[in-house]
Amino acid sequence: MASISPNPGSAASTTAAARAPAPAPMNVLLYADEGTSPASVSQTLATLRALLGGRYDVVQVDARTLRNDPWEPSTALVVIPGGRDLPYLRKLGVDGQARIAAYVRSGGRYLGICAGAYFASQEIEFEVNDPDLCVTGKRDMAFFPGMARGAVYPGFQYDSEAGARATIIYLVGKSRPADLPTALNVYFNGGCFFDVETVPATHRAAVTVLASYQDPSPLAPSVNAALPAVVECAVGQGRAVLMGPHIEYAPTRMAGHPDTALVASLAHDEPHRQRLLAWILGDRLALDVRALQMPPGVPSRHDLDPATCAPEDAAALHKPIVVASLDRVRFIEAVGATRRRAVGGATETNWTVEDDHDAFRIETAPSTAADGAVAPYKAAQQGYAWPVSVLGPNLAQPRDDAALFDLVRFQANLQRERSKYRYMPFAMGDHVLWSRVITSTQTVLDQNPAFLAGLPSGTIFVGAHQTLGRGRGRNSWISPPGCLQFSMVVRCSIRPNPKPGSPPYLPPASTVFVQYLMGLAVAAATGPNRAGVRVKWPNDLYARDGAAKVGGILVTSSLLDNVFTLVVGCGLNVANAAPTTSLNALLPEGAEPLTLEQTLAEIAVEFDRKWNEFVGCGGFSEALRQEYYAAWLHSGQQVTLVEHEGRAARIVGLDEHGFLKTVAADDPHVVYVLQPDGNSFDMMRGLISKKVQ
């Protein structure tokens, strides 16, 4: 592996970086590996996404990630849910626990639930009177510097509801929000209490009891005081909250539970449970739980997420995909190719396509696009179809939709930007698909080959709000209002084809460089005279010379009949400071704020220019390569080659495959090529090095 040291930069870039606001960590890591309870993982995932929504990306991770990946800088919270403590020990090992502990002590946050709370205590005693269940011993992280004892109430069995109950907890202390009751019902199944009597006197000030159990426990029959159920622990510069009961459990996600009285008790206090968790996450763990101000009719990020809503609720939120085209006749002619997979009720102007992932109701003569009230069409097998309404020349876009992204304004901006260049063919943005709410523009295109095949090259799909936006690897792309997220369709042939209208020929190896063209386009549109956007190899977009991440690029491809179809996705935070920062927040003083329509128009024209040069040169020419080097952050950057005994090397450019090319610091004749491992949170740290000379 290779690690990357900070870019030395220049005095000017260092000053610019100092002025830029520090990006806030945006990942919440939920441990989901051997030993975790599927029910607890599911409930925790739903709860975190509901409360943290568009401000954080809740990512499920395994032990390997926590042991090996550079997750700490981008992480706001680590969560270990209920399950079994011993597999956590085995899978995470000493190294994984040490990294979590170091992260928290240096200012990070930790939430441990049931087994995750036992795991984060200095010592545990679990079911000591049952030889089949008994677990005792010390634990390395020791966020709670005492003994966690359980199960508080009898009857616990693994993978069973035999010992489950609704238990009342009392909220303790003056810090309790005034709008919370002193007591409420929460779900319990095998959890612990925190024995503060075992905490050394020198450490007691670091422990704050937030809630206690109402009912006494057979584990402590002689104790008069209520047993601590939830504790907050100061750990170095960080904090940890440990919960014995499962406060993350929502009764709305407990359909079919055998104890209906238990579920009814939880349902009675459901609003209070949500408020309690919001208080724990916000006030005690310092996360941002403010509700995003979503435009009317736009749901929160989790509303179309299978982890957080029922399929019938998701179907009800389908919004039309509207099409604005500079050449409507050509678009309808192209999309007509999807008729061959049409099902049910097809007419000359309207038909439904059942594709591999979704279904689409193509409406070339829509009657309801003007008010956005297109109802989902029930397809034979796929459930519900996305209505695709091809707007007429008057672009009958509803006013509320135009407030999010104005298609008329975009087309005017596009034509104005194109007019700056004479005698140049343009295609990017001729046809724009737009939806108020979409799962992911990238997914809708690259997982539906029939629908994609009917879209002309240069089509751009813009989503006002993505509920399942995708980033590279395991990452997601969070898309609050003010984010520009789009996917662009481009095609090239891997064999020369003289037939008129055929995609341009490019050597197959050249396609890897298309992501760099998009990086160049964004940097040109938002670069030196604006927010100073530059490229962090291979696919991240940073402003102010690397001080703040503002976007990313994702390219997927498919090959059919010697034609590559590339879907070039990009997410760019133009106007919203959550969850990190925005381009508008980084503009020079007095600069005119950027709009989504103008920004996309400039990116489309810049990409067109780079694409024409790329095709004309038969690949990534030397001129494009030098332009890319001027726009990236890595010229002369130092790397440490872990796989080669920590040898120092210096980045000198890209090789013929688009990977990083480095030379040894002590011998410029020794060349190493670095490529992503495909798994890391930070692609510049998770690198595989290969000696080539």
XYZ file of C-alpha atoms in Angstrom:
693
model
C 0.000 0.000 0.000
C 1.050 3.610 -0.434
C 0.205 6.508 1.824
C 0.075 10.089 0.631
C 1.603 12.973 2.526
C -0.029 16.411 2.389
C 0.570 18.348 -0.791
C 3.328 20.863 -0.083
C 1.753 23.463 -2.388
C 2.836 27.062 -2.562
C 2.597 29.909 -0.105
C -0.395 31.244 -2.015
C -2.245 27.940 -1.970
C -1.479 27.492 1.728
C -3.007 30.897 2.473
C -6.085 30.082 0.391
C -6.488 26.778 2.219
C -6.295 28.555 5.547
C -9.210 30.832 4.551
C -11.427 27.942 3.497
C -13.735 26.416 6.117
C -12.605 23.013 7.294
C -14.818 20.283 5.829
C -16.912 18.498 8.430
C -16.711 14.692 8.637
C -19.745 13.310 6.820
C -19.640 9.530 7.388
C -21.421 7.621 10.139
C -19.997 4.105 10.239
C -22.351 1.311 11.342
C -20.549 -1.924 12.135
C -22.236 -4.872 10.395
C -20.065 -7.981 10.543
C -19.995 -11.367 12.248
C -21.823 -11.250 15.560
C -24.117 -8.307 14.862
C -27.844 -8.899 15.142
C -29.546 -8.388 11.749
C -32.555 -6.862 13.495
C -30.409 -4.409 15.452
C -28.405 -3.469 12.346
C -31.622 -2.881 10.386
C -33.229 -0.834 13.164
C -30.077 1.188 13.769
C -29.623 1.885 10.070
C -33.206 3.100 9.714
C -33.028 5.248 12.837
C -29.720 6.885 11.957
C -30.804 7.627 8.392
C -34.102 9.053 9.604
C -32.450 11.382 12.129
C -29.265 12.284 10.279
C -30.802 12.260 6.802
C -29.098 14.360 4.171
C -26.381 15.688 6.486
C -24.449 12.443 6.923
C -23.847 9.279 4.958
C -24.655 6.234 7.105
C -22.332 3.501 5.816
C -22.313 -0.158 6.848
C -18.740 -1.357 7.353
C -17.023 -4.602 8.253
C -14.102 -5.395 10.527
C -11.595 -5.240 7.682
C -12.587 -1.644 6.977
C -12.135 -0.553 10.587
C -8.810 -2.370 10.821
C -7.279 -1.304 7.504
C -8.998 1.633 5.785
C -8.236 5.338 6.445
C -11.750 6.040 7.680
C -10.996 8.377 10.577
C -10.729 11.816 8.869
C -14.131 11.550 7.179
C -16.010 9.939 10.100
C -18.309 11.778 12.508
C -19.492 8.725 14.479
C -18.750 5.010 14.884
C -21.726 2.854 15.883
C -21.538 -0.752 17.106
C -25.035 -2.224 17.468
C -26.469 -5.196 19.328
C -25.363 -8.763 18.804
C -22.572 -10.836 20.373
C -19.531 -9.337 21.994
C -17.092 -12.229 21.488
C -17.210 -12.184 17.649
C -16.535 -8.444 17.809
C -13.357 -9.186 19.744
C -12.290 -11.861 17.295
C -13.024 -9.976 14.082
C -11.771 -6.538 15.070
C -8.797 -7.855 17.011
C -6.378 -5.707 18.962
C -5.640 -3.472 15.969
C -9.265 -2.672 15.173
C -10.098 -1.856 18.779
C -6.981 0.274 19.106
C -7.932 2.313 16.027
C -11.472 2.952 17.285
C -10.119 3.927 20.702
C -7.507 6.268 19.210
C -10.162 7.838 16.975
C -12.427 8.588 19.939
C -9.621 9.838 22.173
C -8.513 12.254 19.470
C -11.989 13.829 19.274
C -14.204 11.209 17.622
C -17.624 9.924 18.677
C -18.831 6.409 19.544
C -22.313 4.978 20.078
C -22.549 1.488 21.558
C -25.874 -0.344 21.777
C -26.372 -3.473 23.929
C -23.457 -5.719 22.811
C -21.738 -2.597 21.485
C -22.023 -1.139 24.996
C -20.627 -4.257 26.692
C -17.814 -4.207 24.136
C -16.870 -0.628 25.013
C -16.751 -1.146 28.790
C -13.585 -1.894 30.734
C -14.950 -5.209 31.983
C -18.099 -7.264 31.464
C -20.080 -9.893 33.300
C -22.833 -11.452 31.217
C -25.109 -14.278 32.438
C -22.522 -15.535 34.943
C -24.967 -18.116 36.307
C -25.595 -19.738 32.921
C -22.593 -21.757 31.681
C -23.988 -21.779 28.117
C -24.245 -17.992 27.896
C -21.610 -16.771 30.361
C -19.129 -14.197 29.071
C -16.697 -12.360 31.343
C -13.449 -10.477 30.972
C -11.740 -7.195 30.312
C -12.076 -5.202 27.111
C -9.462 -3.000 25.485
C -11.389 0.162 24.526
C -12.751 0.755 28.054
C -14.734 3.894 27.233
C -16.829 3.158 30.333
C -14.090 2.668 32.972
C -16.015 0.116 34.997
C -18.091 -3.072 34.873
C -21.041 -3.642 32.528
C -23.326 -6.288 34.042
C -26.155 -8.127 32.311
C -28.572 -9.262 31.312
C -30.440 -6.830 33.560
C -33.658 -8.860 33.278
C -33.877 -12.654 32.961
C -34.923 -14.829 30.056
C -32.439 -13.777 27.390
C -31.751 -16.203 24.541
C -29.696 -15.474 21.442
C -31.710 -15.042 18.237
C -34.927 -15.051 20.202
C -37.562 -12.714 21.613
C -37.944 -14.883 24.730
C -36.332 -12.298 27.017
C -37.539 -9.218 25.203
C -39.655 -6.659 27.012
C -40.668 -3.027 27.031
C -38.829 -1.456 29.937
C -39.201 1.990 31.418
C -36.130 4.193 31.672
C -35.890 7.415 33.678
C -34.026 10.336 32.201
C -31.511 11.698 34.664
C -29.939 15.111 35.131
C -30.655 18.762 34.512
C -29.556 18.567 30.901
C -32.682 16.613 29.897
C -34.639 18.594 27.286
C -37.797 20.186 28.651
C -39.919 18.598 25.910
C -38.981 15.055 26.990
C -40.898 13.217 29.738
C -39.000 11.954 32.756
C -39.766 8.325 31.801
C -40.545 6.365 28.651
C -40.821 2.804 27.358
C -37.993 1.397 25.230
C -37.162 -2.042 23.849
C -34.921 -4.321 25.938
C -33.378 -7.688 25.109
C -30.249 -8.799 26.968
C -28.754 -5.398 27.748
C -26.522 -4.370 30.627
C -26.429 -1.799 33.396
C -23.312 0.225 34.106
C -21.977 -0.390 37.608
C -20.623 3.026 38.517
C -19.478 1.653 41.891
C -16.708 -0.190 40.028
C -15.415 3.023 38.442
C -12.260 4.302 40.187
C -12.804 7.594 42.002
C -10.281 9.282 39.709
C -12.431 8.450 36.664
C -15.958 9.091 37.954
C -16.064 12.676 36.732
C -15.739 11.353 33.191
C -19.002 9.369 33.456
C -22.452 10.967 33.259
C -25.570 8.858 33.737
C -28.194 9.918 31.190
C -30.917 7.349 31.989
C -31.641 4.587 34.502
C -33.866 1.506 34.599
C -37.086 1.866 36.582
C -37.446 -1.775 37.626
C -34.941 -3.460 39.948
C -32.780 -6.274 38.606
C -32.029 -9.726 40.031
C -28.384 -8.864 39.383
C -28.460 -6.184 42.079
C -31.359 -6.937 44.448
C -29.861 -4.981 47.349
C -29.158 -1.803 45.396
C -31.592 0.967 46.277
C -30.558 3.419 43.568
C -31.827 2.992 40.026
C -29.401 1.100 37.784
C -27.727 3.199 35.052
C -29.064 2.246 31.626
C -27.413 4.910 29.427
C -24.102 6.617 30.157
C -22.029 9.280 28.460
C -18.265 8.981 28.854
C -15.644 11.629 28.213
C -12.794 9.851 26.433
C -9.778 12.092 25.875
C -11.038 14.773 23.496
C -13.963 12.617 22.325
C -17.186 11.165 23.685
C -18.916 7.823 23.867
C -22.560 7.089 24.671
C -23.348 3.519 25.711
C -26.927 2.202 25.870
C -27.969 -1.023 27.574
C -31.511 -1.054 26.114
C -32.279 -0.886 22.398
C -33.480 2.691 22.131
C -32.900 2.467 18.374
C -35.868 0.086 17.928
C -38.905 1.687 16.272
C -42.239 -0.115 16.823
C -43.250 0.728 13.254
C -40.546 -1.705 12.109
C -41.629 -4.540 14.420
C -44.520 -5.928 12.403
C -45.144 -9.574 13.243
C -43.554 -9.413 16.701
C -45.150 -12.116 18.888
C -45.724 -9.766 21.842
C -48.303 -7.249 20.652
C -48.535 -5.649 24.118
C -44.775 -4.925 23.986
C -45.111 -3.240 20.605
C -48.128 -1.239 21.800
C -46.164 0.032 24.810
C -43.345 1.160 22.552
C -45.752 2.799 20.107
C -47.217 4.907 22.927
C -43.843 6.567 23.509
C -42.567 6.580 19.916
C -42.359 10.401 19.505
C -40.412 10.603 22.782
C -38.025 7.830 21.693
C -37.192 9.735 18.528
C -36.672 12.956 20.465
C -34.436 11.164 22.987
C -32.215 9.777 20.252
C -32.059 13.164 18.549
C -30.908 14.636 21.874
C -28.287 11.911 22.348
C -26.936 12.307 18.821
C -27.144 16.092 18.775
C -26.486 17.389 22.288
C -24.391 14.573 23.736
C -22.478 13.412 20.627
C -22.385 16.806 18.872
C -23.784 15.686 15.511
C -25.955 17.928 13.387
C -29.513 16.626 13.665
C -31.276 19.721 12.394
C -33.981 18.845 9.906
C -33.046 19.879 6.381
C -35.372 22.460 4.884
C -36.539 20.410 1.937
C -38.522 22.097 -0.848
C -42.250 21.280 -0.944
C -42.921 17.815 -2.290
C -39.325 16.650 -1.857
C -38.954 13.880 0.738
C -35.956 13.380 2.968
C -33.055 11.187 1.833
C -34.329 8.012 3.466
C -37.866 8.129 2.081
C -37.098 5.933 -0.940
C -34.521 3.851 0.901
C -35.597 0.170 1.246
C -34.019 0.192 4.699
C -36.353 2.907 5.940
C -39.698 2.716 4.164
C -42.165 0.206 2.863
C -42.289 -0.477 -0.908
C -45.798 0.922 -1.216
C -44.637 4.185 0.400
C -41.689 4.378 -1.984
C -43.965 3.831 -4.981
C -46.172 6.719 -3.911
C -43.171 9.039 -4.037
C -42.311 8.362 -7.676
C -42.000 11.673 -9.489
C -42.059 12.154 -13.240
C -38.853 12.246 -15.216
C -39.360 15.180 -17.566
C -37.377 15.625 -20.771
C -36.387 18.977 -22.240
C -34.799 18.721 -25.661
C -33.287 21.167 -28.121
C -34.314 18.667 -30.799
C -37.516 17.005 -29.584
C -38.131 15.125 -32.842
C -34.666 13.555 -32.719
C -35.103 12.565 -29.080
C -38.475 10.909 -29.677
C -37.038 9.094 -32.672
C -34.124 7.808 -30.566
C -36.153 6.793 -27.525
C -38.542 4.967 -29.825
C -36.031 2.113 -29.853
C -37.365 1.142 -26.421
C -40.703 0.107 -27.963
C -39.260 -3.319 -28.709
C -39.388 -4.059 -24.966
C -42.705 -2.313 -24.399
C -45.432 -4.046 -22.411
C -49.089 -3.388 -21.727
C -51.082 -0.557 -23.212
C -48.498 0.597 -25.742
C -49.680 3.244 -28.186
C -47.940 5.161 -30.911
C -47.080 7.977 -28.492
C -46.981 6.258 -25.074
C -45.581 2.912 -23.989
C -44.171 1.166 -20.916
C -40.774 -0.504 -20.801
C -39.928 -3.120 -18.177
C -36.195 -2.962 -17.799
C -33.645 -4.895 -15.733
C -33.977 -2.680 -12.652
C -36.942 -0.349 -13.174
C -39.921 0.202 -15.419
C -40.596 3.383 -17.404
C -43.781 4.861 -18.811
C -42.594 6.758 -21.915
C -45.028 9.599 -22.701
C -44.097 11.487 -25.858
C -47.465 13.220 -25.779
C -47.935 13.756 -22.028
C -51.156 15.279 -20.854
C -50.280 15.845 -17.193
C -46.664 17.023 -17.204
C -47.662 20.617 -16.628
C -48.812 20.051 -13.051
C -46.421 17.210 -12.205
C -49.306 14.926 -11.234
C -48.344 11.952 -13.352
C -49.493 8.877 -11.455
C -47.248 5.824 -11.252
C -48.198 3.214 -13.833
C -48.478 -0.315 -12.443
C -46.206 -2.518 -14.551
C -46.698 -6.266 -14.864
C -43.618 -7.412 -12.932
C -41.555 -4.454 -11.713
C -44.123 -2.813 -9.426
C -44.274 0.834 -10.474
C -42.954 2.660 -13.506
C -41.202 6.012 -13.650
C -43.303 8.294 -15.890
C -40.980 9.811 -18.532
C -42.726 12.873 -19.957
C -41.202 14.479 -23.058
C -42.082 18.139 -22.756
C -43.228 20.152 -25.721
C -41.519 23.261 -27.124
C -43.136 25.476 -24.471
C -41.436 23.456 -21.685
C -44.466 23.153 -19.403
C -42.424 22.783 -16.210
C -44.322 23.359 -12.939
C -43.268 26.494 -11.082
C -42.182 24.607 -7.970
C -40.009 22.339 -10.104
C -38.472 25.289 -11.945
C -37.471 26.750 -8.566
C -35.269 23.673 -8.044
C -33.850 23.525 -11.576
C -35.185 25.743 -14.326
C -34.961 23.908 -17.655
C -35.686 27.058 -19.691
C -32.911 28.929 -17.891
C -30.522 26.021 -18.391
C -31.161 25.924 -22.141
C -30.641 29.688 -22.401
C -27.375 29.434 -20.450
C -26.255 26.494 -22.582
C -26.878 28.362 -25.832
C -25.045 31.422 -24.510
C -21.998 29.363 -23.475
C -21.949 27.544 -26.813
C -22.048 30.851 -28.699
C -18.572 31.661 -27.365
C -17.077 29.028 -29.667
C -17.458 29.022 -33.436
C -17.566 26.004 -35.712
C -17.563 23.472 -32.876
C -20.011 20.562 -32.758
C -21.930 20.355 -29.486
C -24.013 17.496 -28.069
C -23.800 17.547 -24.260
C -27.045 18.940 -22.915
C -29.061 18.769 -26.146
C -31.430 16.533 -24.192
C -31.940 16.874 -20.421
C -33.841 14.457 -18.208
C -34.863 15.949 -14.875
C -36.681 14.594 -11.839
C -37.677 16.186 -8.578
C -36.974 12.948 -6.700
C -34.911 10.029 -7.974
C -33.084 7.182 -6.326
C -29.879 7.820 -8.287
C -29.407 9.216 -11.788
C -26.439 6.872 -12.188
C -28.367 3.767 -11.142
C -31.423 4.565 -13.252
C -29.205 4.776 -16.334
C -26.549 2.113 -15.916
C -28.858 -0.590 -14.526
C -31.565 -0.195 -17.173
C -29.928 -1.057 -20.520
C -33.061 -0.786 -22.682
C -33.907 2.672 -21.389
C -30.261 3.763 -21.669
C -30.013 2.460 -25.233
C -32.802 4.795 -26.292
C -31.070 7.940 -25.006
C -28.938 9.886 -27.507
C -25.272 10.465 -26.722
C -24.942 13.758 -24.847
C -28.119 13.260 -22.804
C -27.804 14.615 -19.251
C -29.940 13.300 -16.379
C -30.299 15.741 -13.471
C -31.842 14.814 -10.121
C -33.018 17.597 -7.821
C -32.909 15.180 -4.902
C -31.293 11.751 -4.896
C -32.298 9.349 -2.163
C -29.648 6.725 -2.940
C -26.882 8.713 -4.605
C -23.772 6.705 -5.420
C -20.096 7.441 -4.981
C -17.048 5.375 -5.753
C -16.636 2.057 -3.928
C -18.853 1.800 -0.858
C -19.473 5.522 -0.598
C -22.757 7.307 -1.190
C -23.297 10.840 -2.397
C -25.469 12.950 -0.126
C -27.640 15.384 -2.032
C -29.326 18.123 -0.017
C -30.938 21.055 -1.849
C -28.313 23.123 -3.625
C -26.327 20.116 -4.811
C -25.915 19.580 -8.538
C -26.019 15.872 -9.301
C -26.158 14.610 -12.838
C -25.196 11.731 -15.122
C -24.106 12.256 -18.727
C -24.385 9.660 -21.517
C -21.524 9.447 -24.043
C -20.780 6.734 -26.593
C -17.747 5.648 -28.562
C -16.955 2.709 -30.835
C -14.036 0.352 -30.226
C -13.798 -0.289 -33.987
C -13.817 2.292 -36.791
C -17.260 2.544 -38.378
C -17.706 4.784 -41.451
C -21.505 4.619 -41.268
C -22.984 8.150 -40.849
C -24.136 8.829 -37.281
C -21.965 6.081 -35.791
C -20.264 6.838 -32.462
C -16.694 8.109 -32.831
C -13.877 5.575 -32.699
C -11.630 5.426 -29.632
C -9.138 2.725 -28.607
C -10.736 0.729 -25.750
C -7.894 1.609 -23.351
C -8.732 5.299 -23.741
C -12.098 5.092 -22.011
C -10.513 5.120 -18.534
C -9.525 8.748 -19.184
C -13.132 9.931 -19.585
C -13.370 10.542 -15.823
C -10.407 12.892 -16.173
C -12.218 14.817 -18.911
C -15.104 15.447 -16.520
C -12.653 16.584 -13.846
C -11.131 18.998 -16.327
C -14.568 20.284 -17.322
C -15.596 20.984 -13.722
C -12.246 22.611 -12.925
C -12.536 24.837 -16.001
C -16.101 25.881 -15.116
C -15.519 26.496 -11.383
C -11.790 26.944 -11.153
C -9.275 29.762 -10.750
C -11.572 32.795 -10.843
C -14.276 31.195 -8.724
C -13.978 28.531 -6.011
C -10.641 27.207 -7.240
C -11.876 23.659 -7.865
C -9.120 21.157 -8.613
C -8.957 17.394 -9.056
C -7.790 14.879 -6.490
C -6.893 11.709 -8.363
C -8.742 9.723 -9.455
C -12.241 11.140 -8.985
C -12.602 13.704 -6.191
C -13.197 17.437 -6.611
C -11.673 19.809 -4.082
C -11.912 23.581 -3.759
C -9.374 26.110 -2.566
C -6.385 24.028 -3.619
C -7.443 20.937 -1.719
C -8.851 22.516 1.433
C -12.432 21.265 1.077
C -14.096 18.454 -0.820
C -17.016 19.706 -2.887
C -17.770 16.829 -5.254
C -16.866 13.628 -6.977
C -17.054 11.758 -10.265
C -18.242 8.222 -11.019
C -18.028 6.579 -14.440
C -19.661 3.278 -15.362
C -19.597 1.603 -18.755
C -21.174 -1.139 -20.818
C -20.150 -2.688 -24.133
C -22.627 -3.865 -26.772
C -22.022 -4.451 -30.486
C -18.572 -2.814 -30.330
C -20.012 0.364 -28.803
C -19.045 1.601 -25.338
C -21.810 3.454 -23.522
C -20.327 5.512 -20.702
C -22.427 7.042 -17.936
C -20.386 9.877 -16.454
C -21.825 10.813 -13.077
C -20.910 13.916 -11.100
C -22.037 15.346 -7.792
C -21.070 18.938 -7.007
C -22.155 20.946 -3.979
C -22.875 24.335 -5.516
C -25.045 26.136 -2.997
C -25.570 24.177 0.229
C -23.068 24.181 3.093
C -24.268 20.770 4.368
C -22.729 18.315 4.906
C -19.292 19.779 4.106
C -19.175 23.116 2.280
C -20.289 24.590 -1.025
C -18.785 26.404 -3.997
C -20.732 29.545 -3.160
C -19.287 29.562 0.361
C -15.795 29.534 -1.144
C -16.214 32.255 -3.787
C -14.046 35.360 -3.611
C -15.629 38.283 -1.803
C -18.067 40.109 -4.041
C -18.342 37.303 -6.601
C -21.774 36.563 -8.032
C -23.233 33.322 -6.566
C -23.322 30.326 -8.858
C -26.605 28.790 -9.954
C -27.174 25.149 -10.769
C -28.340 25.971 -14.293
C -25.350 28.147 -15.194
C -22.858 25.751 -13.579
C -24.203 22.742 -15.469
C -24.295 24.695 -18.744
C -20.626 25.649 -18.387
C -19.615 22.106 -17.404
C -21.504 20.675 -20.400
C -19.794 23.025 -22.844
C -16.356 22.436 -21.309
C -16.875 18.673 -21.429
C -17.954 18.964 -25.078
C -14.739 20.818 -25.864
C -12.569 18.235 -24.067
C -14.504 15.362 -25.645
C -14.055 16.744 -29.155
C -10.311 17.097 -28.567
C -10.178 13.634 -26.979
C -11.924 12.026 -29.959
C -9.972 14.051 -32.493
C -6.648 12.964 -31.000
C -7.708 9.342 -30.569
C -7.216 9.463 -26.821
C -5.750 11.477 -23.956
C -3.331 13.672 -25.852
C -0.233 15.297 -24.411
C -2.036 18.643 -24.433
C -4.938 17.194 -22.413
C -2.469 15.477 -20.100
C -0.671 18.762 -19.359
C -4.000 20.513 -18.828
C -4.946 17.785 -16.370
C -1.675 18.159 -14.468
C -2.352 21.883 -14.158
C -5.763 21.116 -12.628
C -4.825 18.331 -10.195
C -3.346 18.484 -6.694
C -0.498 16.011 -6.988
C 2.421 17.415 -8.970
C 5.545 16.599 -6.992
C 3.533 15.120 -4.131
C 5.368 12.709 -1.868
C 4.188 9.143 -1.262
C 5.352 6.441 1.111
C 5.404 2.961 -0.411
C 4.409 0.725 2.468
C 4.754 -2.408 0.345
C 8.361 -1.469 -0.409
C 9.733 -0.989 3.117
C 8.457 2.565 3.441
C 10.432 3.832 0.473
C 9.782 7.470 -0.406
C 8.614 8.296 -3.910
C 7.405 11.331 -5.844
C 4.371 11.541 -8.154
C 5.388 12.508 -11.676
C 2.182 11.948 -13.653
C -0.115 9.351 -15.187
C 0.943 6.222 -17.027
C -0.665 4.940 -20.239
C -3.433 3.222 -18.215
C -4.342 6.316 -16.187
C -2.664 5.144 -12.968
C -0.296 7.274 -10.894
C 3.330 7.111 -11.945
C 5.976 7.743 -9.294
C 9.755 7.656 -9.077
C 11.815 6.712 -6.064
C 13.042 9.790 -4.211
C 16.593 8.454 -4.061
C 16.718 7.033 -7.597
C 14.625 8.571 -10.394
C 15.284 5.523 -12.572
C 13.172 3.338 -10.253
C 9.509 3.728 -11.264
C 6.425 2.589 -9.330
C 2.813 2.649 -10.559
C 0.051 3.214 -8.011
C -3.535 2.164 -8.530
C -6.621 2.261 -6.284
C -7.423 -0.825 -4.255
C -11.127 -0.200 -4.968
C -12.091 -0.398 -1.307
C -10.693 2.553 0.583
C -12.572 5.547 1.969
C -9.702 7.712 0.773
C -8.518 6.524 -2.626
C -5.238 8.373 -2.191
C -4.388 6.296 0.866
C -5.673 2.929 -0.234
C -3.247 2.353 -3.074
C -1.525 -0.705 -4.487
C 1.994 -0.099 -5.743
C 3.740 -2.033 -8.477
C 7.386 -1.699 -9.408
C 7.722 -1.442 -13.186
C 11.372 -0.452 -13.643
